[in-house]
Coordinates of C-alpha atoms and ligand atoms in Angstrom, one line a residue:
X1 CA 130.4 138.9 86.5
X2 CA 127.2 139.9 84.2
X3 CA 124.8 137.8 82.7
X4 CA 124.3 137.2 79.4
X5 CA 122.0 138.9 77.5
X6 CA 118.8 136.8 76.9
X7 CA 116.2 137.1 74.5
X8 CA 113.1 138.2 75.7
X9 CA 109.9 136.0 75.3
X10 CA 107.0 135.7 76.7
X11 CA 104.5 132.3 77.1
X12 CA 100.6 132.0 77.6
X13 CA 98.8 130.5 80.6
X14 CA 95.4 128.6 80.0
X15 CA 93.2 130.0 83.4
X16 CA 90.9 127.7 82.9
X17 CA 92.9 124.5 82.7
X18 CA 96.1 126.4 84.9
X19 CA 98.3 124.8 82.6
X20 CA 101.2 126.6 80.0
X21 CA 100.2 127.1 76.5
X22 CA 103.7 126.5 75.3
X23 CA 105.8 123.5 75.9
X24 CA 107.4 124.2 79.2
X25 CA 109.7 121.8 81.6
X26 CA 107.3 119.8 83.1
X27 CA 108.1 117.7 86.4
X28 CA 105.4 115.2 87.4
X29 CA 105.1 113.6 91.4
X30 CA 103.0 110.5 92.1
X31 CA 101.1 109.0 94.8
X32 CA 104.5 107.6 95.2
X33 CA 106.5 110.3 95.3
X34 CA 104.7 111.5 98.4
X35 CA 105.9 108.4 100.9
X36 CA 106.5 109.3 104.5
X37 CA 104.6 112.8 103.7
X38 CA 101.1 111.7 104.8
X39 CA 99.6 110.6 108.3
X40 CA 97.8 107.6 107.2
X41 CA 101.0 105.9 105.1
X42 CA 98.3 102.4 104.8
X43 CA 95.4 105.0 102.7
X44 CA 98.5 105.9 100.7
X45 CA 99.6 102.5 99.5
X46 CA 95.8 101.6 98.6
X47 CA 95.5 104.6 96.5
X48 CA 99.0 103.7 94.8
X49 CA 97.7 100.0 94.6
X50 CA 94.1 100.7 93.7
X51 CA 94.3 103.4 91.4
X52 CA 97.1 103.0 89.8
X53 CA 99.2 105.3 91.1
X54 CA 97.6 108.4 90.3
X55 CA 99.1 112.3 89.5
X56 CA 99.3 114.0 92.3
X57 CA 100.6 117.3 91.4
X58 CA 102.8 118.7 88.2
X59 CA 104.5 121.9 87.3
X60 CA 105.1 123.4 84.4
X61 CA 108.3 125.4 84.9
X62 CA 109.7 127.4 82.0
X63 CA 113.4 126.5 81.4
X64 CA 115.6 129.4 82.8
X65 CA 119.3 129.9 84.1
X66 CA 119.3 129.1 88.0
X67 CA 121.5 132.4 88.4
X68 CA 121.3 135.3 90.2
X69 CA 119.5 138.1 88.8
X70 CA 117.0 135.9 87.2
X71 CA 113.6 134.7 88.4
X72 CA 112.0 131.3 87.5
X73 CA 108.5 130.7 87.1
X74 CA 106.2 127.8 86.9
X75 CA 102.5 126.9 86.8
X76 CA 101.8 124.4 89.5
X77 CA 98.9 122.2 89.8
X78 CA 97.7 119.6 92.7
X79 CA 94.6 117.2 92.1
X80 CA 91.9 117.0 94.3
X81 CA 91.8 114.3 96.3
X82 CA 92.5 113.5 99.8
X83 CA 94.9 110.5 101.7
X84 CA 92.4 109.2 104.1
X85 CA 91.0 112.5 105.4
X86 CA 93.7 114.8 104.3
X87 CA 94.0 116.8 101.2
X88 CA 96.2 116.2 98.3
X89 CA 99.6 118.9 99.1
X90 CA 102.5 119.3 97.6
X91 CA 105.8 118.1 99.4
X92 CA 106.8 121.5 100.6
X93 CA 110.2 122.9 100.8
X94 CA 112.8 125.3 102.0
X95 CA 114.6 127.4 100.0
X96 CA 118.2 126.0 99.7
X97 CA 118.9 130.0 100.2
X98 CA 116.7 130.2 103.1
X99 CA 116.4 134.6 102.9
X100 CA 114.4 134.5 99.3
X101 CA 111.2 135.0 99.1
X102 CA 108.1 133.3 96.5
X103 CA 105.0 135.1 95.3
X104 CA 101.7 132.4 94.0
X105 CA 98.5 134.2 92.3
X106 CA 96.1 131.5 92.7
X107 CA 94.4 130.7 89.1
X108 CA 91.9 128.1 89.8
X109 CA 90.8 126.3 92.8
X110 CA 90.7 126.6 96.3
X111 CA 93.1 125.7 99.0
X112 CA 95.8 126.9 101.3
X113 CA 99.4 128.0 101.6
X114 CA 100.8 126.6 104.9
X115 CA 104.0 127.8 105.9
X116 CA 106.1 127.7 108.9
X117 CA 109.6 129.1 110.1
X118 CA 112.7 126.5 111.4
X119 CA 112.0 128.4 114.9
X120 CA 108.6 127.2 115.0
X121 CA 106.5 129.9 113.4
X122 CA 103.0 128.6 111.4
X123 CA 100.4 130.4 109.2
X124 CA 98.1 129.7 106.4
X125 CA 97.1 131.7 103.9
X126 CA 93.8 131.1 101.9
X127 CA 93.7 130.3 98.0
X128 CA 91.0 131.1 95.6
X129 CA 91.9 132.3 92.0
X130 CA 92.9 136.1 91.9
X131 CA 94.8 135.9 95.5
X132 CA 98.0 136.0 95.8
X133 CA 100.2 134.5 98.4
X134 CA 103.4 136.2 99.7
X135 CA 105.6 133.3 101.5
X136 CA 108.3 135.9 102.9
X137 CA 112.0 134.9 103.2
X138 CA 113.1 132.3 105.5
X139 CA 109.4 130.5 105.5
X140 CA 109.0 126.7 104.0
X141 CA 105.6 126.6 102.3
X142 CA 103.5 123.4 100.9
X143 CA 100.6 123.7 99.0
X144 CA 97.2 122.4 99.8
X145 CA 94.2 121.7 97.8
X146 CA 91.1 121.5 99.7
X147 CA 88.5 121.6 96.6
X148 CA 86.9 119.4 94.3
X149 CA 88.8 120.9 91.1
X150 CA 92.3 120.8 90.6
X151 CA 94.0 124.1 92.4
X152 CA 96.4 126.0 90.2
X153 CA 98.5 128.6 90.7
X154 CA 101.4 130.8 89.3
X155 CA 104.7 131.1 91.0
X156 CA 107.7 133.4 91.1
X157 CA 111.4 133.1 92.9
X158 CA 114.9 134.1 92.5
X159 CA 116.3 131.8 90.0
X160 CA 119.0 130.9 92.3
X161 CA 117.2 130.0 95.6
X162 CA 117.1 126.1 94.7
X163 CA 115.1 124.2 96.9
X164 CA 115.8 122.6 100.4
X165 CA 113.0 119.3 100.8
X166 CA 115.1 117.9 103.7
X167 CA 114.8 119.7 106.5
X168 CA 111.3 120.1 106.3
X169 CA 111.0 116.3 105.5
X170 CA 112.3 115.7 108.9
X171 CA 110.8 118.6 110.6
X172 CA 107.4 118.5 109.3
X173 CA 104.4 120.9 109.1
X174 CA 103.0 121.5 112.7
X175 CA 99.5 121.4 111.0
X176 CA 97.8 118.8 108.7
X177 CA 94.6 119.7 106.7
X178 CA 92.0 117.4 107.1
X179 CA 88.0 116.8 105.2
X180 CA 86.3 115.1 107.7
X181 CA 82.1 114.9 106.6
X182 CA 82.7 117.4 104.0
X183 CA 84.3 119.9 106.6
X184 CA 87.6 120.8 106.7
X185 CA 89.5 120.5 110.1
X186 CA 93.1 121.6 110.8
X187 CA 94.9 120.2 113.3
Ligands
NI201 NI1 109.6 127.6 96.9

């Protein structure tokens, strides 16, 4: 069965800001999305208490079929900040089909790519704006940022690989990413 033909288009980035130019699907998570994602779950209800509930990360996903033979492609951007002593990070997910890969070009920022396989494979890749990140088939990935400015980056995938939160929810990442005194310490 083909596809149908599409329009091209194309849309702008701002590299400074690592937001879309044009109006794009834009999906928003809270301090309160990220429950049961962060060691110290007591610093997590005081930020969500004392601050209001702030943005935690956003993307900015530009509306395509979730069909085979597409790709989708968002903008994704964390705050800086840190629960307790570890760094703002995105969720972090599986790919509902597990052999596609994702590529990120960092565009502002600094942080880390952490990754690990269901058989108990970790790495990390670093982030700084003009690197890109290859998260191979078959690896969850979560985003860290481990900077003082918010860390952008832009992000490809086959349009049908959906997204799998749950079994990396229970599994977890083997490794946290911690500022302790300014320094960061992984553990
Ligand atoms: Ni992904």
């Amino acid at each position: 069965m083909g596809l149908l033909i599409m329009q091209p288009f194309s849309i702008g980035i701002d590299m400074i800001e690592g937001v879309t130019r044009e109006p794009a699907r834009h999906n928003v998570r809270r301090a309160s999305d990220m429950r049961g994602y962060y060691r110290d779950e007591d610093a997590l209800e005081r930020l969500i208490s004392e601050r209001n509930d702030p943005l935690h990360y956003e993307t900015f996903e530009a509306p395509l079929p979730e069909e085979s033979g597409h790709l989708l492609f968002c903008v994704s951007r964390i705050q800086p900040g840190a629960v307790g002593d570890e760094c703002f990070m995105t969720k972090g997910h599986y790919h509902a089909i597990a052999h596609t890969a994702e590529v990120h070009l960092c565009l502002t920022g600094r942080g880390c790519m952490m990754m690990k396989t269901s058989d108990g494979r970790c790495a990390s890749e670093m982030m700084t704006p003009g690197r890109v990140v290859y998260v191979p088939p078959y690896w969850a990935h979560r985003s860290i940022n481990t900077g003082r400015e918010p860390l952008s980056m832009f992000c490809v995938w086959p349009a049908d690989a959906g997204h799998n939160y749950g079994d990396i929810a229970r599994e977890g990442f083997p490794k946290r990413v911690l500022l302790r005194n300014g320094e960061l310490v992984v553990q």
